[in-house]
Coordinates of C-alpha atoms in Angstrom, one line a residue:
Chain A
X1 CA 31.8 8.5 -12.9
X2 CA 32.6 5.5 -15.3
X3 CA 31.7 5.9 -18.9
X4 CA 29.2 3.2 -20.0
X5 CA 28.1 4.4 -23.5
X6 CA 24.4 4.3 -24.8
X7 CA 21.8 2.5 -22.8
X8 CA 18.4 1.7 -24.1
X9 CA 15.7 1.9 -21.7
X10 CA 12.1 0.5 -21.9
X11 CA 9.4 1.6 -19.8
X12 CA 5.9 -0.4 -19.9
X13 CA 4.4 -1.0 -16.5
X14 CA 1.0 0.2 -17.3
X15 CA -0.3 2.8 -20.0
X16 CA 2.7 4.1 -21.5
X17 CA 5.1 2.3 -23.5
X18 CA 8.3 4.3 -24.1
X19 CA 11.8 3.8 -24.9
X20 CA 14.6 6.2 -24.6
X21 CA 18.4 6.6 -25.5
X22 CA 20.6 7.6 -22.8
X23 CA 24.1 8.7 -22.3
X24 CA 25.5 11.3 -20.1
X25 CA 22.1 12.8 -21.1
X26 CA 19.1 12.1 -22.8
X27 CA 19.4 11.5 -26.6
X28 CA 16.2 10.4 -27.6
X29 CA 12.7 9.5 -26.0
X30 CA 9.8 8.0 -27.9
X31 CA 6.5 7.3 -26.3
X32 CA 3.4 5.4 -27.5
X33 CA 0.9 5.8 -24.9
X34 CA -2.4 3.4 -24.8
X35 CA -5.4 5.1 -24.5
X36 CA -8.7 2.9 -23.7
X37 CA -11.6 3.8 -25.6
X38 CA -13.8 3.5 -22.5
X39 CA -13.2 3.5 -18.8
X40 CA -9.9 2.5 -17.3
X41 CA -6.9 0.7 -18.4
X42 CA -7.6 -3.1 -19.2
X43 CA -4.1 -4.8 -18.5
X44 CA -4.4 -7.4 -21.5
X45 CA -5.6 -4.6 -24.2
X46 CA -2.7 -2.6 -22.6
X47 CA -0.3 -5.4 -23.4
X48 CA -1.6 -6.1 -26.6
X49 CA -1.1 -2.5 -27.4
X50 CA 2.7 -2.6 -26.3
X51 CA 3.2 -5.7 -28.3
X52 CA 1.8 -3.9 -31.3
X53 CA 3.5 -0.7 -31.4
X54 CA 7.1 -2.2 -29.7
X55 CA 9.1 -2.8 -33.1
X56 CA 8.2 0.7 -34.5
X57 CA 9.1 2.3 -31.0
X58 CA 12.5 0.2 -30.8
X59 CA 13.1 1.2 -34.6
X60 CA 12.8 4.9 -33.9
X61 CA 15.1 5.0 -31.0
X62 CA 17.7 2.5 -32.0
X63 CA 19.4 4.2 -34.7
X64 CA 22.9 3.0 -34.1
X65 CA 22.6 -0.6 -32.5
X66 CA 26.8 -0.7 -32.2
X67 CA 26.8 1.9 -29.8
X68 CA 24.5 0.3 -27.2
X69 CA 26.3 -1.0 -24.3
X70 CA 23.2 -2.3 -22.3
X71 CA 19.4 -2.5 -22.5
X72 CA 17.3 -1.7 -19.1
X73 CA 13.8 -2.5 -18.7
X74 CA 11.2 -1.8 -16.2
X75 CA 10.9 -5.2 -14.0
X76 CA 8.3 -4.0 -12.0
X77 CA 5.9 -3.0 -10.3
X78 CA 3.4 -2.9 -12.7
X79 CA 0.6 -5.0 -14.8
X80 CA 1.9 -8.4 -15.3
X81 CA 0.7 -8.4 -19.0
X82 CA 2.4 -5.5 -19.8
X83 CA 5.7 -6.1 -17.9
X84 CA 6.1 -9.4 -19.6
X85 CA 5.7 -7.8 -23.0
X86 CA 8.5 -5.6 -22.2
X87 CA 10.8 -8.1 -20.6
X88 CA 10.2 -10.0 -23.7
X89 CA 11.6 -7.4 -26.1
X90 CA 14.2 -6.5 -23.7
X91 CA 15.8 -9.9 -23.5
X92 CA 15.7 -10.4 -27.1
X93 CA 17.4 -7.2 -27.5
X94 CA 20.1 -8.1 -25.2
X95 CA 20.7 -11.2 -26.6
X96 CA 20.8 -9.8 -30.4
X97 CA 23.0 -7.1 -29.6
X98 CA 25.2 -9.1 -27.1
X99 CA 24.9 -6.7 -24.2
X100 CA 24.0 -7.2 -20.6
X101 CA 20.3 -6.7 -19.3
X102 CA 19.5 -4.5 -16.4
X103 CA 16.1 -4.8 -14.7
X104 CA 15.0 -1.5 -13.2
X105 CA 13.0 -0.8 -10.3
X106 CA 9.8 1.4 -11.7
X107 CA 9.2 3.5 -8.4
X108 CA 13.2 4.1 -8.2
X109 CA 13.4 4.8 -11.7
X110 CA 11.2 7.6 -11.0
X111 CA 13.2 9.1 -8.3
X112 CA 16.5 8.8 -10.1
X113 CA 15.1 10.7 -13.1
X114 CA 13.8 13.4 -11.0
X115 CA 17.2 13.6 -8.8
X116 CA 18.9 13.7 -12.3
X117 CA 16.7 16.5 -13.5
X118 CA 16.5 18.8 -10.7
X119 CA 20.0 18.0 -9.0
X120 CA 18.6 17.6 -5.7
X121 CA 20.5 15.4 -3.3
X122 CA 18.8 13.4 -0.5
X123 CA 15.0 14.4 -0.7
X124 CA 11.7 12.9 0.8
X125 CA 9.9 11.9 -2.5
X126 CA 6.3 12.3 -2.8
X127 CA 5.4 9.9 -5.9
X128 CA 2.0 10.5 -6.9
X129 CA 0.6 8.6 -10.0
X130 CA -2.3 6.8 -10.8
X131 CA -1.5 3.5 -9.1
X132 CA 1.2 4.8 -6.6
X133 CA 1.2 7.4 -3.8
X134 CA 4.1 6.9 -1.6
X135 CA 6.1 8.9 0.4
X136 CA 9.9 7.9 0.2
X137 CA 13.3 8.6 1.6
X138 CA 16.7 7.3 1.3
X139 CA 17.9 5.9 4.9
X140 CA 20.5 3.0 5.2
X141 CA 21.2 1.9 1.8
X142 CA 17.6 1.8 0.4
X143 CA 14.9 3.8 -0.4
X144 CA 12.5 3.1 2.7
X145 CA 8.5 3.8 2.2
X146 CA 7.5 6.2 5.1
X147 CA 3.9 6.5 4.1
X148 CA 1.8 5.3 1.3
X149 CA -1.9 4.8 0.4
X150 CA -3.9 2.1 2.0
X151 CA -6.2 1.7 -0.8
X152 CA -6.1 3.3 -4.3
X153 CA -3.2 5.7 -5.8
X154 CA -4.2 9.4 -6.0
X155 CA -4.4 9.3 -9.9
X156 CA -6.7 6.5 -9.7
X157 CA -8.8 8.5 -7.2
X158 CA -8.8 11.5 -9.7
X159 CA -9.9 9.1 -12.5
X160 CA -12.7 7.1 -10.9
X161 CA -14.3 10.6 -9.8
X162 CA -13.9 11.8 -13.4
X163 CA -15.6 8.6 -14.9
X164 CA -18.5 9.0 -12.5
X165 CA -18.9 12.4 -13.7
X166 CA -18.6 11.3 -17.4
X167 CA -15.4 13.4 -17.9
X168 CA -13.0 12.0 -20.2
X169 CA -9.6 10.1 -19.5
X170 CA -7.7 11.2 -18.2
X171 CA -9.4 13.3 -15.6
X172 CA -6.5 14.9 -13.6
X173 CA -6.3 17.9 -16.1
X174 CA -9.9 18.5 -16.3
X175 CA -10.4 18.3 -12.7
X176 CA -7.4 21.1 -12.1
X177 CA -9.1 23.1 -14.8
X178 CA -12.7 22.9 -13.0
X179 CA -11.1 23.2 -9.8
X180 CA -9.8 26.9 -10.6
X181 CA -13.5 28.1 -10.9
X182 CA -14.8 26.4 -8.0
X183 CA -14.7 26.9 -4.0
X184 CA -13.7 24.5 -1.2
X185 CA -16.6 22.6 0.5
X186 CA -15.9 19.9 3.2
X187 CA -15.0 16.4 2.3
X188 CA -13.6 13.5 4.3
X189 CA -10.0 13.9 5.1
X190 CA -8.3 10.7 6.0
X191 CA -4.5 10.4 7.2
X192 CA -3.5 7.6 9.5
X193 CA -0.3 8.4 11.0
X194 CA 2.0 8.4 7.9
X195 CA -0.5 6.7 5.5
X196 CA -3.3 7.7 3.6
X197 CA -6.6 6.5 2.1
X198 CA -8.6 7.9 -0.8
X199 CA -11.7 5.7 -1.6
X200 CA -13.8 7.5 1.3
X201 CA -13.0 10.8 -0.3
X202 CA -13.8 9.3 -3.5
X203 CA -17.1 8.0 -2.6
X204 CA -17.9 11.5 -0.9
X205 CA -17.2 13.4 -3.8
X206 CA -19.0 11.3 -6.5
X207 CA -22.0 11.6 -4.1
X208 CA -21.6 15.4 -3.5
X209 CA -24.4 17.6 -4.7
X210 CA -22.3 20.6 -5.2
X211 CA -21.7 22.1 -8.7
X212 CA -18.6 20.4 -10.5
X213 CA -16.1 23.2 -10.3
X214 CA -17.1 22.9 -6.3
X215 CA -16.4 19.4 -5.9
X216 CA -13.2 19.3 -8.1
X217 CA -11.8 22.4 -6.2
X218 CA -12.4 20.4 -2.8
X219 CA -11.4 17.1 -4.1
X220 CA -8.0 18.2 -4.9
X221 CA -7.6 20.4 -1.9
X222 CA -8.3 17.4 0.3
X223 CA -6.5 14.7 -1.5
X224 CA -3.4 17.1 -1.9
X225 CA -3.6 18.3 1.6
X226 CA -3.2 14.8 2.7
X227 CA -0.4 14.1 0.6
X228 CA 1.5 17.3 1.6
X229 CA 0.7 16.5 5.4
X230 CA 2.4 13.2 5.1
X231 CA 5.1 14.8 3.2
X232 CA 5.9 17.0 5.6
X233 CA 5.7 14.4 8.5
X234 CA 8.2 12.5 6.9
X235 CA 10.4 15.5 6.7
X236 CA 10.2 15.9 10.3
X237 CA 10.7 12.3 11.1
X238 CA 13.8 11.9 8.9
X239 CA 15.1 15.4 9.2
X240 CA 15.3 16.0 5.7
X241 CA 15.4 19.3 3.9
X242 CA 14.5 18.7 0.3
X243 CA 11.2 17.6 -1.2
X244 CA 11.1 15.9 -4.8
X245 CA 7.9 15.6 -6.5
X246 CA 7.5 12.7 -9.1
X247 CA 4.7 10.7 -10.9
X248 CA 2.1 11.8 -13.3
X249 CA 0.1 13.6 -10.8
X250 CA 3.1 15.7 -10.2
X251 CA 2.2 17.9 -13.1
X252 CA -0.8 19.4 -11.1
X253 CA 0.1 23.0 -10.6
X254 CA -1.9 22.9 -7.4
X255 CA 0.0 20.3 -6.0
X256 CA 3.3 21.8 -6.8
X257 CA 2.2 24.9 -5.4
X258 CA 1.0 23.5 -2.1
X259 CA 4.2 21.6 -1.5
X260 CA 6.5 24.7 -2.6
X261 CA 4.3 26.5 0.2
X262 CA 5.0 23.9 2.7
X263 CA 8.9 23.8 1.9
X264 CA 9.1 27.7 2.2
X265 CA 7.4 27.5 5.5
X266 CA 9.9 25.1 7.0
X267 CA 12.8 26.7 5.1
X268 CA 13.3 23.4 3.1
X269 CA 13.9 23.4 -0.8
X270 CA 11.3 21.8 -3.5
X271 CA 12.3 20.3 -6.8
X272 CA 10.1 18.9 -9.5
X273 CA 11.5 17.9 -12.6
X274 CA 9.9 18.9 -16.2
X275 CA 7.0 17.5 -17.6
X276 CA 8.8 14.6 -19.8
X277 CA 10.3 13.2 -16.6
X278 CA 7.3 13.3 -14.6
X279 CA 4.8 10.4 -15.7
X280 CA 5.9 7.1 -16.9
X281 CA 9.1 7.2 -19.6
X282 CA 11.6 5.3 -21.0
X283 CA 14.2 7.7 -19.9
X284 CA 14.0 7.3 -16.1
X285 CA 14.6 3.5 -16.9
X286 CA 17.9 4.4 -19.1
X287 CA 19.2 6.7 -16.7
X288 CA 19.2 5.1 -13.1
X289 CA 22.5 5.1 -11.6
X290 CA 23.8 8.1 -13.9
Chain B
X1 CA 22.3 -0.7 -11.9
X2 CA 25.0 -1.6 -14.6
X3 CA 27.7 0.3 -12.9
X4 CA 27.0 -1.7 -9.5
X5 CA 27.3 -4.6 -11.5
X6 CA 23.7 -5.8 -11.1
X7 CA 22.9 -6.7 -14.7
X8 CA 20.6 -10.0 -15.1
X9 CA 21.3 -13.1 -16.6
X10 CA 18.3 -14.0 -19.1
X11 CA 17.2 -16.8 -17.2
X12 CA 16.8 -14.7 -13.9
X13 CA 15.1 -11.6 -15.6
X14 CA 11.7 -12.4 -14.4
X15 CA 9.3 -9.6 -13.9
X16 CA 7.9 -8.4 -10.4
X17 CA 4.7 -7.1 -10.5
X18 CA 4.8 -5.9 -6.6
X19 CA 8.3 -4.7 -6.7
X20 CA 9.0 -2.6 -4.0
X21 CA 11.4 0.4 -3.8
X22 CA 12.8 -0.9 -0.5
X23 CA 13.6 -4.2 -2.3
X24 CA 16.3 -2.6 -4.0
X25 CA 20.1 -2.1 -2.5
X26 CA 21.0 1.4 -3.1
X27 CA 24.6 1.4 -4.1
X28 CA 25.1 4.3 -6.2
X29 CA 24.0 7.0 -3.1
X30 CA 25.3 7.9 0.0
X31 CA 23.8 8.7 3.0
X32 CA 24.0 12.4 4.3
X33 CA 23.3 13.1 7.8
X34 CA 21.7 16.1 9.0
X35 CA 21.8 17.4 12.5
X36 CA 19.4 19.9 13.9
X37 CA 20.1 20.8 17.5
X38 CA 17.2 21.9 19.4
X39 CA 17.1 25.6 20.4
X40 CA 17.3 26.9 23.9
X41 CA 16.9 30.1 25.5
X42 CA 17.1 30.3 29.1
X43 CA 14.3 28.2 30.7
X44 CA 12.6 28.1 27.5
X45 CA 13.1 25.4 24.6
X46 CA 11.0 24.4 21.7
X47 CA 10.5 22.1 19.1
X48 CA 8.7 22.2 15.9
X49 CA 6.9 19.1 14.4
X50 CA 5.1 18.6 11.4
X51 CA 2.0 20.1 12.4
X52 CA 2.6 22.0 15.9
X53 CA 5.1 23.8 17.9
X54 CA 5.7 22.7 21.5
X55 CA 7.0 25.3 23.6
X56 CA 8.7 23.9 27.0
X57 CA 8.6 26.5 29.9
X58 CA 8.8 25.8 33.8
X59 CA 7.8 22.3 33.5
X60 CA 5.0 22.6 31.1
X61 CA 4.8 21.7 27.5
X62 CA 2.6 24.2 25.4
X63 CA 1.4 22.4 22.1
X64 CA 0.3 25.0 19.7
X65 CA -1.1 23.6 16.0
X66 CA 0.1 26.0 13.8
X67 CA -1.8 27.1 10.4
X68 CA -0.8 25.8 6.9
X69 CA -0.4 28.1 4.3
X70 CA -1.2 25.5 1.7
X71 CA -4.2 24.4 3.0
X72 CA -7.4 25.9 2.1
X73 CA -8.5 28.3 5.0
X74 CA -11.8 26.2 6.0
X75 CA -10.1 23.2 5.7
X76 CA -7.1 24.6 8.0
X77 CA -9.2 25.8 10.5
X78 CA -11.5 22.7 10.6
X79 CA -8.3 20.5 11.1
X80 CA -6.9 22.5 13.7
X81 CA -9.8 23.0 16.2
X82 CA -11.1 19.5 15.6
X83 CA -7.4 18.0 16.3
X84 CA -6.8 20.1 19.3
X85 CA -10.2 19.3 20.7
X86 CA -10.2 15.6 20.0
X87 CA -6.5 15.3 21.3
X88 CA -7.7 16.9 24.7
X89 CA -10.6 14.4 25.1
X90 CA -8.5 11.4 24.2
X91 CA -5.5 12.1 26.4
X92 CA -8.3 12.3 29.5
X93 CA -9.7 8.9 28.2
X94 CA -6.5 7.2 27.6
X95 CA -5.4 7.9 31.4
X96 CA -8.7 6.6 32.6
X97 CA -7.8 3.5 30.7
X98 CA -4.2 3.4 32.7
X99 CA -2.1 4.7 29.8
X100 CA 0.5 6.8 31.2
X101 CA 0.3 10.2 29.5
X102 CA 1.2 13.9 30.2
X103 CA -1.3 15.5 32.6
X104 CA -3.3 18.5 31.1
X105 CA -3.7 22.0 32.6
X106 CA -5.3 24.1 30.0
X107 CA -7.3 24.0 26.5
X108 CA -7.9 26.7 24.0
X109 CA -8.9 26.3 20.4
X110 CA -5.5 25.7 19.0
X111 CA -3.1 24.8 22.1
X112 CA -3.0 22.4 25.0
X113 CA -0.9 22.7 27.9
X114 CA 0.3 20.0 29.9
X115 CA 3.1 18.5 31.8
X116 CA 6.5 18.5 30.2
X117 CA 7.7 14.5 30.3
X118 CA 11.1 14.5 31.4
X119 CA 13.2 11.4 29.4
X120 CA 14.0 10.1 26.0
X121 CA 12.2 9.4 22.8
X122 CA 11.8 5.6 22.1
X123 CA 13.3 6.4 18.8
X124 CA 16.7 7.0 20.5
X125 CA 16.4 4.1 22.6
X126 CA 15.3 1.2 20.3
X127 CA 15.6 -1.6 22.5
X128 CA 13.9 -4.8 22.9
X129 CA 12.7 -4.5 26.6
X130 CA 11.3 -0.7 25.7
X131 CA 9.4 -1.9 23.2
X132 CA 8.0 -4.6 24.8
X133 CA 7.2 -2.1 27.4
X134 CA 5.5 -0.1 24.5
X135 CA 3.5 -3.3 23.6
X136 CA 2.0 -3.6 27.1
X137 CA 1.0 0.2 26.9
X138 CA -0.6 0.1 23.7
X139 CA -2.6 -3.0 24.5
X140 CA -4.3 -1.2 27.3
X141 CA -4.5 1.7 25.0
X142 CA -6.8 -0.7 22.8
X143 CA -8.8 -2.2 25.3
X144 CA -9.7 1.6 26.5
X145 CA -11.3 1.8 22.8
X146 CA -8.7 4.3 21.7
X147 CA -6.8 4.3 18.4
X148 CA -3.4 6.5 18.7
X149 CA -3.3 7.1 14.8
X150 CA 0.1 8.2 14.7
X151 CA 2.0 5.4 16.4
X152 CA 5.6 6.1 15.6
X153 CA 8.6 5.6 17.9
X154 CA 8.8 9.3 18.2
X155 CA 5.6 9.4 20.1
X156 CA 6.5 7.0 22.9
X157 CA 8.9 8.5 25.6
X158 CA 10.8 6.8 28.5
X159 CA 10.3 8.7 31.7
X160 CA 13.7 9.3 33.1
X161 CA 13.1 8.3 36.8
X162 CA 11.2 5.3 36.4
X163 CA 11.6 4.1 32.8
X164 CA 7.9 4.1 32.4
X165 CA 6.6 4.3 28.8
X166 CA 4.4 7.5 28.2
X167 CA 2.3 8.2 25.3
X168 CA 2.4 11.4 23.9
X169 CA 0.9 13.1 20.5
X170 CA -2.7 12.1 20.5
X171 CA -3.2 14.8 17.7
X172 CA -4.5 11.8 15.2
X173 CA -5.9 9.6 18.2
X174 CA -9.7 8.6 17.7
X175 CA -12.5 6.6 19.6
X176 CA -12.6 3.3 17.8
X177 CA -12.8 -0.5 18.6
X178 CA -12.4 -2.0 14.8
X179 CA -9.9 -4.5 14.5
X180 CA -9.0 -2.8 11.2
X181 CA -8.1 0.5 12.9
X182 CA -6.2 -1.2 15.7
X183 CA -4.1 -3.2 12.8
X184 CA -3.5 0.1 11.0
X185 CA -2.0 1.6 14.5
X186 CA 0.2 -1.4 14.9
X187 CA 1.2 -1.3 11.0
X188 CA 2.2 2.4 11.6
X189 CA 4.4 1.5 14.4
X190 CA 5.9 -1.7 12.5
X191 CA 6.7 0.8 9.3
X192 CA 8.6 3.3 11.8
X193 CA 10.7 0.2 13.2
X194 CA 11.2 -0.9 9.9
X195 CA 12.4 2.6 8.4
X196 CA 14.4 3.6 11.5
X197 CA 16.1 0.2 12.6
X198 CA 15.9 -2.0 9.5
X199 CA 18.4 -4.6 10.7
X200 CA 16.5 -5.7 14.0
X201 CA 12.9 -4.7 13.0
X202 CA 11.8 -8.4 13.4
X203 CA 13.4 -8.7 16.9
X204 CA 11.3 -5.5 17.9
X205 CA 8.2 -6.6 16.3
X206 CA 8.2 -9.8 18.5
X207 CA 8.9 -7.8 21.5
X208 CA 6.1 -5.5 20.9
X209 CA 3.8 -8.2 20.1
X210 CA 4.7 -10.0 23.2
X211 CA 3.9 -6.9 25.5
X212 CA 0.8 -6.4 23.3
X213 CA -0.6 -9.7 23.9
X214 CA -0.2 -9.8 27.7
X215 CA -2.4 -6.7 28.4
X216 CA -4.8 -7.5 25.3
X217 CA -7.0 -10.5 24.9
X218 CA -7.5 -9.7 21.0
X219 CA -4.3 -9.0 20.3
X220 CA -3.4 -12.2 18.0
X221 CA -6.3 -10.8 15.7
X222 CA -4.8 -7.5 15.4
X223 CA -1.6 -8.8 14.8
X224 CA -2.8 -11.0 11.7
X225 CA -5.0 -8.3 10.6
X226 CA -1.7 -6.0 10.5
X227 CA -0.1 -8.6 8.3
X228 CA -3.1 -8.3 5.5
X229 CA -2.8 -4.4 5.8
X230 CA 1.0 -4.5 4.9
X231 CA 0.1 -6.8 1.9
X232 CA -2.9 -4.9 0.8
X233 CA -1.3 -1.4 1.1
X234 CA 1.1 -2.7 -2.0
X235 CA 0.8 -2.0 -5.3
X236 CA -1.1 -5.5 -6.5

């Protein structure tokens, strides 16, 4: 592997502005998440937040500018205003330091940091985050999308439900805690071939009269079973023997447990990176291709 | 990316809010080929799919849905029973509509016993003429008010004696005549064409659309909707 020295990566596709320094391994990682006072992410406000903390964030990571050999930034997909803020900062840094600029695909960055952190080789990837829910696998020189959500991302689905019940943001961890106290009741289960849809499930969960723990439990059981089913279908179709879980919703222990059980049943291997590499982070932008 | 020489000039470093993972050429990873031969014992062989085990015995295929440990037991039971029952009903309905399917002989809560179709999967024989025939067949299926729900190239077979397209695995099929659902069906098929045969996906899609339009009057509307679904499903 050629040695390129230190790469500075900046991630800022949505809620989290994060920068990291990466050489053969992670040197430093600093994040300044935007958390809305009320409701969900407002793209313009998120971008303004990123702009206001950018300077501080970069100065915390950039200790020795002479050692930097490249600037990597999240080029997309994401919220336009946030992406533009990050790209502007990355361009200025690349020009000021006279080093190459590298645009990184956010989804692939999640996958590559996951592969780096877990050592898996050729997995089917379940990428479950706020805005994205995709089942991806490497085939013929590209990361192909085998299945994905037809409406909203799974994290967004959980957050929408949480907001309707006046639970604070982010909703995922609270739903996870409540679900442990609840029992399963029937909710709509929507898998269309390799694709999923969450909006009907969320509407039904919002309108459900059962106790909060029961609805949380059922919402999780249903949404996660849908994701695991599509992941298993993709493994079967592509003939792959590994599963890698990435994205912020990957922090959920129940989702991890369900994927692990599915893999054990098939004689496959399950991988999930440590928490700091699961959600959006600067390290994944700096590490790609290592 | 730096290693593979794909650094950007400042002028061409525009952001891309709907940047897809399959837009990126992956130059740092090499394909690993997996091979899993089917298991044969005497005159019995079996195949394990994602949700069921199909055992082939004396010219019959027995499809049994297996419990998934990861699912809540109530959800697991519900999905297995509902899907087995629905599948049997829809195979019969599709045959009535002129779609070649396997012939069923017995049904229980988790198992359907049917004829074993002899031939190859469409996945293994992705030619224009085969995909065109598949299009004609799916046109008939949609006229009958049925959605397949899992229209991948592994669920279409070509009979060995006469090359007829046979539709198998109605596990996720449903009775539905909405343009939207038909569009999703076609979208699922197009996605498997793209993921398994990226180089000639467009040619195959056109072949499918030609066959589909021959047997089904509303075909153009469905193909338009398929395109909309493709755009809509993306991160925007």
